[in-house]
Amino acid sequence: QVRLVESGGGLVQPGGSLRLSCAASGIIFSINAMGWYRQAPGKERELVATITSGGSTNYADSVKGRFTISRDNAKNTVYLQMNSLKPEDTAVYNCKADVSAQTGFGKARADYWGQGTQVTVSS
């Protein structure tokens, strides 16, 4: 079974930085796109950033120039470097990965989600 485990969330002051990590484990053949999403209280989940297996990236307008997504394919890990954080960045951040892996039903491709990590930006 594929698991995604996030780390790196926490409390930070406005203008500060955090780095989130998300590591995939299991019998993995390949990982296609990986991404970060967030959901603030009372709001719908929104895309933050995505990265393809080849390294092409896409960002929400609200984080362009402040956040950087990257990945280490050898470690099956995606990162989100968050700089110049604002109170409006406060949310639960989840990673998602499009994974081809060995399952109980053989080789299968599916989207997997991490459990989420809380990011709070407050003075």
Short mmCIF file of N, CA and C in Angstrom, two decimals:
data_model
loop_
_atom_site.label_atom_id
_atom_site.label_comp_id
_atom_site.label_asym_id
_atom_site.label_seq_id
_atom_site.Cartn_x
_atom_site.Cartn_y
_atom_site.Cartn_z
N GLN A 1 0.85 -1.19 0.00
CA GLN A 1 0.00 0.00 0.00
C GLN A 1 0.89 1.25 0.00
N VAL A 2 0.52 2.22 -0.78
CA VAL A 2 1.27 3.48 -0.86
C VAL A 2 0.85 4.40 0.27
N ARG A 3 1.84 4.99 0.92
CA ARG A 3 1.59 5.99 1.95
C ARG A 3 2.35 7.25 1.61
N LEU A 4 1.70 8.39 1.88
CA LEU A 4 2.36 9.69 1.77
C LEU A 4 2.40 10.28 3.17
N VAL A 5 3.59 10.66 3.62
CA VAL A 5 3.76 11.19 4.96
C VAL A 5 4.36 12.59 4.86
N GLU A 6 3.60 13.57 5.37
CA GLU A 6 4.04 14.96 5.33
C GLU A 6 4.71 15.35 6.63
N SER A 7 5.57 16.36 6.55
CA SER A 7 6.20 16.93 7.74
C SER A 7 6.59 18.36 7.44
N GLY A 8 6.87 19.11 8.50
CA GLY A 8 7.39 20.45 8.35
C GLY A 8 6.44 21.58 8.66
N GLY A 9 5.19 21.27 8.98
CA GLY A 9 4.27 22.33 9.31
C GLY A 9 4.56 22.92 10.68
N GLY A 10 3.82 23.97 11.04
CA GLY A 10 4.01 24.57 12.34
C GLY A 10 3.51 25.99 12.38
N LEU A 11 3.90 26.69 13.43
CA LEU A 11 3.53 28.08 13.65
C LEU A 11 4.70 28.98 13.29
N VAL A 12 4.41 30.00 12.49
CA VAL A 12 5.46 30.92 12.07
C VAL A 12 4.89 32.33 12.02
N GLN A 13 5.74 33.29 12.25
CA GLN A 13 5.29 34.69 12.19
C GLN A 13 5.18 35.16 10.75
N PRO A 14 4.35 36.17 10.51
CA PRO A 14 4.27 36.73 9.15
C PRO A 14 5.65 37.14 8.66
N GLY A 15 5.92 36.82 7.38
CA GLY A 15 7.23 37.09 6.81
C GLY A 15 8.21 35.96 6.97
N GLY A 16 7.85 34.97 7.76
CA GLY A 16 8.74 33.85 8.00
C GLY A 16 8.68 32.80 6.91
N SER A 17 9.42 31.70 7.15
CA SER A 17 9.53 30.63 6.16
C SER A 17 9.30 29.27 6.81
N LEU A 18 8.80 28.36 6.01
CA LEU A 18 8.67 26.96 6.39
C LEU A 18 8.96 26.10 5.17
N ARG A 19 9.41 24.89 5.42
CA ARG A 19 9.63 23.94 4.34
C ARG A 19 8.85 22.66 4.65
N LEU A 20 7.93 22.33 3.78
CA LEU A 20 7.15 21.10 3.92
C LEU A 20 7.79 19.99 3.09
N SER A 21 7.69 18.78 3.62
CA SER A 21 8.17 17.60 2.89
C SER A 21 7.05 16.57 2.85
N CYS A 22 7.06 15.77 1.79
CA CYS A 22 6.08 14.70 1.65
C CYS A 22 6.78 13.51 1.00
N ALA A 23 6.90 12.43 1.74
CA ALA A 23 7.61 11.25 1.25
C ALA A 23 6.63 10.12 0.97
N ALA A 24 6.77 9.53 -0.19
CA ALA A 24 5.93 8.39 -0.57
C ALA A 24 6.68 7.09 -0.31
N SER A 25 5.94 6.11 0.21
CA SER A 25 6.53 4.81 0.47
C SER A 25 5.61 3.71 -0.03
N GLY A 26 6.19 2.53 -0.23
CA GLY A 26 5.44 1.39 -0.76
C GLY A 26 6.22 0.78 -1.90
N ILE A 27 5.61 -0.15 -2.58
CA ILE A 27 6.25 -0.77 -3.75
C ILE A 27 5.87 0.09 -4.95
N ILE A 28 6.70 1.10 -5.21
CA ILE A 28 6.41 2.14 -6.19
C ILE A 28 7.20 1.90 -7.47
N PHE A 29 6.51 1.91 -8.58
CA PHE A 29 7.17 1.78 -9.88
C PHE A 29 7.54 3.15 -10.43
N SER A 30 6.63 4.11 -10.30
CA SER A 30 6.92 5.45 -10.78
C SER A 30 5.92 6.42 -10.15
N ILE A 31 6.35 7.68 -10.06
CA ILE A 31 5.48 8.75 -9.59
C ILE A 31 5.41 9.80 -10.67
N ASN A 32 4.22 10.11 -11.08
CA ASN A 32 4.03 11.11 -12.12
C ASN A 32 3.94 12.48 -11.46
N ALA A 33 2.86 13.19 -11.60
CA ALA A 33 2.77 14.52 -10.99
C ALA A 33 2.65 14.41 -9.48
N MET A 34 3.22 15.38 -8.79
CA MET A 34 3.08 15.53 -7.34
C MET A 34 2.63 16.96 -7.08
N GLY A 35 1.94 17.16 -5.99
CA GLY A 35 1.47 18.50 -5.74
C GLY A 35 1.11 18.76 -4.30
N TRP A 36 0.92 20.03 -4.02
CA TRP A 36 0.49 20.49 -2.70
C TRP A 36 -0.84 21.22 -2.84
N TYR A 37 -1.72 20.95 -1.91
CA TYR A 37 -3.03 21.60 -1.85
C TYR A 37 -3.21 22.10 -0.42
N ARG A 38 -4.13 23.03 -0.25
CA ARG A 38 -4.39 23.53 1.11
C ARG A 38 -5.86 23.82 1.27
N GLN A 39 -6.28 23.74 2.54
CA GLN A 39 -7.67 24.06 2.87
C GLN A 39 -7.69 24.85 4.17
N ALA A 40 -8.20 26.06 4.06
CA ALA A 40 -8.35 26.92 5.23
C ALA A 40 -9.73 26.71 5.83
N PRO A 41 -9.91 27.03 7.12
CA PRO A 41 -11.22 26.85 7.75
C PRO A 41 -12.32 27.59 6.99
N GLY A 42 -13.38 26.89 6.70
CA GLY A 42 -14.51 27.50 6.02
C GLY A 42 -14.34 27.70 4.52
N LYS A 43 -13.22 27.22 3.98
CA LYS A 43 -12.96 27.40 2.55
C LYS A 43 -12.78 26.05 1.88
N GLU A 44 -12.89 26.07 0.56
CA GLU A 44 -12.67 24.84 -0.20
C GLU A 44 -11.17 24.59 -0.37
N ARG A 45 -10.85 23.32 -0.61
CA ARG A 45 -9.46 22.98 -0.87
C ARG A 45 -9.02 23.64 -2.18
N GLU A 46 -7.79 24.17 -2.20
CA GLU A 46 -7.28 24.80 -3.39
C GLU A 46 -5.89 24.28 -3.72
N LEU A 47 -5.57 24.31 -5.00
CA LEU A 47 -4.25 23.91 -5.45
C LEU A 47 -3.24 24.98 -5.08
N VAL A 48 -2.09 24.55 -4.57
CA VAL A 48 -1.00 25.47 -4.26
C VAL A 48 0.06 25.41 -5.35
N ALA A 49 0.55 24.20 -5.63
CA ALA A 49 1.61 24.02 -6.62
C ALA A 49 1.67 22.57 -7.04
N THR A 50 2.09 22.35 -8.28
CA THR A 50 2.29 20.99 -8.78
C THR A 50 3.63 20.91 -9.50
N ILE A 51 4.14 19.69 -9.62
CA ILE A 51 5.38 19.46 -10.34
C ILE A 51 5.29 18.11 -11.04
N THR A 52 5.69 18.09 -12.30
CA THR A 52 5.66 16.85 -13.06
C THR A 52 6.92 16.04 -12.78
N SER A 53 6.94 14.82 -13.29
CA SER A 53 8.12 13.98 -13.12
C SER A 53 9.33 14.58 -13.82
N GLY A 54 9.09 15.40 -14.83
CA GLY A 54 10.18 16.06 -15.54
C GLY A 54 10.60 17.38 -14.94
N GLY A 55 9.87 17.81 -13.92
CA GLY A 55 10.26 19.04 -13.23
C GLY A 55 9.50 20.30 -13.63
N SER A 56 8.50 20.18 -14.49
CA SER A 56 7.70 21.35 -14.83
C SER A 56 6.79 21.70 -13.66
N THR A 57 6.69 22.98 -13.37
CA THR A 57 5.94 23.43 -12.19
C THR A 57 4.78 24.33 -12.57
N ASN A 58 3.82 24.39 -11.65
CA ASN A 58 2.66 25.25 -11.80
C ASN A 58 2.29 25.75 -10.41
N TYR A 59 1.94 27.05 -10.31
CA TYR A 59 1.65 27.64 -9.01
C TYR A 59 0.32 28.40 -9.04
N ALA A 60 -0.33 28.44 -7.90
CA ALA A 60 -1.46 29.33 -7.73
C ALA A 60 -0.94 30.77 -7.76
N ASP A 61 -1.74 31.67 -8.30
CA ASP A 61 -1.31 33.06 -8.39
C ASP A 61 -0.97 33.63 -7.02
N SER A 62 -1.68 33.18 -6.00
CA SER A 62 -1.50 33.74 -4.66
C SER A 62 -0.14 33.39 -4.03
N VAL A 63 0.55 32.40 -4.58
CA VAL A 63 1.83 32.00 -3.98
C VAL A 63 3.02 32.20 -4.92
N LYS A 64 2.76 32.62 -6.14
CA LYS A 64 3.86 32.81 -7.10
C LYS A 64 4.87 33.81 -6.56
N GLY A 65 6.14 33.45 -6.69
CA GLY A 65 7.20 34.32 -6.22
C GLY A 65 7.54 34.14 -4.75
N ARG A 66 6.69 33.42 -4.01
CA ARG A 66 6.94 33.20 -2.58
C ARG A 66 7.20 31.71 -2.27
N PHE A 67 6.50 30.82 -2.98
CA PHE A 67 6.62 29.38 -2.73
C PHE A 67 7.38 28.73 -3.88
N THR A 68 8.12 27.68 -3.55
CA THR A 68 8.83 26.91 -4.55
C THR A 68 8.60 25.42 -4.31
N ILE A 69 8.12 24.73 -5.32
CA ILE A 69 7.94 23.28 -5.22
C ILE A 69 9.10 22.59 -5.91
N SER A 70 9.56 21.51 -5.32
CA SER A 70 10.65 20.72 -5.90
C SER A 70 10.45 19.26 -5.52
N ARG A 71 11.22 18.39 -6.15
CA ARG A 71 11.09 16.97 -5.83
C ARG A 71 12.43 16.27 -5.96
N ASP A 72 12.56 15.19 -5.21
CA ASP A 72 13.72 14.32 -5.29
C ASP A 72 13.19 12.96 -5.72
N ASN A 73 13.34 12.64 -6.97
CA ASN A 73 12.77 11.41 -7.50
C ASN A 73 13.41 10.17 -6.88
N ALA A 74 14.66 10.25 -6.51
CA ALA A 74 15.34 9.10 -5.89
C ALA A 74 14.76 8.79 -4.52
N LYS A 75 14.21 9.82 -3.88
CA LYS A 75 13.65 9.65 -2.54
C LYS A 75 12.13 9.63 -2.55
N ASN A 76 11.53 9.72 -3.73
CA ASN A 76 10.07 9.76 -3.84
C ASN A 76 9.48 10.84 -2.92
N THR A 77 10.11 11.99 -2.94
CA THR A 77 9.74 13.07 -2.01
C THR A 77 9.51 14.37 -2.76
N VAL A 78 8.49 15.09 -2.33
CA VAL A 78 8.20 16.42 -2.86
C VAL A 78 8.31 17.42 -1.71
N TYR A 79 8.80 18.61 -2.04
CA TYR A 79 9.01 19.65 -1.05
C TYR A 79 8.22 20.91 -1.44
N LEU A 80 7.93 21.72 -0.44
CA LEU A 80 7.34 23.02 -0.67
C LEU A 80 8.06 24.02 0.23
N GLN A 81 8.88 24.85 -0.38
CA GLN A 81 9.55 25.92 0.35
C GLN A 81 8.64 27.13 0.34
N MET A 82 8.27 27.59 1.51
CA MET A 82 7.34 28.70 1.64
C MET A 82 8.04 29.87 2.31
N ASN A 83 8.18 30.96 1.58
CA ASN A 83 8.82 32.17 2.09
C ASN A 83 7.81 33.31 2.15
N SER A 84 8.17 34.34 2.87
CA SER A 84 7.31 35.53 2.98
C SER A 84 5.87 35.14 3.32
N LEU A 85 5.73 34.29 4.31
CA LEU A 85 4.41 33.78 4.65
C LEU A 85 3.49 34.88 5.17
N LYS A 86 2.22 34.74 4.84
CA LYS A 86 1.19 35.69 5.23
C LYS A 86 0.13 34.98 6.06
N PRO A 87 -0.61 35.70 6.87
CA PRO A 87 -1.69 35.06 7.65
C PRO A 87 -2.66 34.29 6.77
N GLU A 88 -2.90 34.78 5.58
CA GLU A 88 -3.84 34.10 4.68
C GLU A 88 -3.30 32.78 4.13
N ASP A 89 -2.04 32.47 4.41
CA ASP A 89 -1.50 31.16 4.04
C ASP A 89 -1.84 30.08 5.07
N THR A 90 -2.43 30.50 6.18
CA THR A 90 -2.81 29.55 7.22
C THR A 90 -3.81 28.54 6.69
N ALA A 91 -3.49 27.26 6.82
CA ALA A 91 -4.34 26.20 6.29
C ALA A 91 -3.73 24.84 6.65
N VAL A 92 -4.50 23.81 6.39
CA VAL A 92 -3.95 22.45 6.40
C VAL A 92 -3.44 22.17 4.99
N TYR A 93 -2.19 21.78 4.90
CA TYR A 93 -1.56 21.51 3.61
C TYR A 93 -1.46 19.99 3.41
N ASN A 94 -1.94 19.56 2.26
CA ASN A 94 -1.89 18.14 1.89
C ASN A 94 -1.08 17.96 0.62
N CYS A 95 -0.33 16.86 0.56
CA CYS A 95 0.33 16.53 -0.69
C CYS A 95 -0.47 15.45 -1.40
N LYS A 96 -0.32 15.44 -2.70
CA LYS A 96 -0.96 14.43 -3.55
C LYS A 96 0.04 13.93 -4.56
N ALA A 97 -0.01 12.64 -4.85
CA ALA A 97 0.90 12.07 -5.84
C ALA A 97 0.15 11.09 -6.73
N ASP A 98 0.47 11.14 -8.00
CA ASP A 98 -0.07 10.22 -9.01
C ASP A 98 0.95 9.08 -9.13
N VAL A 99 0.61 7.92 -8.56
CA VAL A 99 1.60 6.86 -8.35
C VAL A 99 1.21 5.58 -9.07
N SER A 100 2.18 4.96 -9.70
CA SER A 100 2.03 3.60 -10.22
C SER A 100 2.74 2.68 -9.23
N ALA A 101 1.99 1.75 -8.64
CA ALA A 101 2.54 0.94 -7.55
C ALA A 101 1.95 -0.46 -7.56
N GLN A 102 2.60 -1.31 -6.79
CA GLN A 102 2.09 -2.66 -6.60
C GLN A 102 1.01 -2.61 -5.53
N THR A 103 -0.17 -3.12 -5.86
CA THR A 103 -1.25 -3.16 -4.88
C THR A 103 -1.69 -4.62 -4.73
N GLY A 104 -2.68 -4.81 -3.89
CA GLY A 104 -3.22 -6.15 -3.72
C GLY A 104 -3.87 -6.71 -4.96
N PHE A 105 -4.11 -5.82 -5.93
CA PHE A 105 -4.76 -6.22 -7.18
C PHE A 105 -3.79 -6.19 -8.35
N GLY A 106 -2.49 -6.08 -8.06
CA GLY A 106 -1.48 -6.01 -9.09
C GLY A 106 -1.01 -4.59 -9.28
N LYS A 107 -0.36 -4.32 -10.41
CA LYS A 107 0.14 -2.98 -10.67
C LYS A 107 -1.03 -2.06 -10.98
N ALA A 108 -1.05 -0.91 -10.33
CA ALA A 108 -2.15 0.01 -10.54
C ALA A 108 -1.65 1.45 -10.39
N ARG A 109 -2.33 2.35 -11.06
CA ARG A 109 -2.02 3.78 -10.99
C ARG A 109 -3.18 4.49 -10.32
N ALA A 110 -2.86 5.33 -9.35
CA ALA A 110 -3.91 6.03 -8.63
C ALA A 110 -3.34 7.28 -7.97
N ASP A 111 -4.23 8.17 -7.57
CA ASP A 111 -3.86 9.34 -6.77
C ASP A 111 -3.87 8.97 -5.30
N TYR A 112 -2.84 9.40 -4.60
CA TYR A 112 -2.76 9.18 -3.17
C TYR A 112 -2.57 10.52 -2.47
N TRP A 113 -3.13 10.62 -1.26
CA TRP A 113 -3.08 11.85 -0.48
C TRP A 113 -2.38 11.59 0.85
N GLY A 114 -1.65 12.62 1.32
CA GLY A 114 -1.11 12.57 2.65
C GLY A 114 -2.16 12.95 3.68
N GLN A 115 -1.79 12.85 4.95
CA GLN A 115 -2.74 13.09 6.03
C GLN A 115 -2.94 14.57 6.32
N GLY A 116 -2.03 15.41 5.86
CA GLY A 116 -2.15 16.84 6.07
C GLY A 116 -1.24 17.33 7.19
N THR A 117 -0.77 18.54 7.03
CA THR A 117 0.05 19.18 8.06
C THR A 117 -0.42 20.63 8.22
N GLN A 118 -0.54 21.06 9.46
CA GLN A 118 -1.08 22.39 9.74
C GLN A 118 0.02 23.44 9.62
N VAL A 119 -0.30 24.49 8.89
CA VAL A 119 0.58 25.67 8.81
C VAL A 119 -0.22 26.85 9.35
N THR A 120 0.32 27.50 10.36
CA THR A 120 -0.33 28.66 10.97
C THR A 120 0.63 29.84 10.92
N VAL A 121 0.16 30.93 10.31
CA VAL A 121 0.97 32.14 10.20
C VAL A 121 0.30 33.20 11.06
N SER A 122 0.97 33.55 12.14
CA SER A 122 0.36 34.48 13.10
C SER A 122 1.44 35.11 13.96
N SER A 123 1.19 36.35 14.35
CA SER A 123 2.10 37.02 15.25
C SER A 123 1.66 36.85 16.71
#
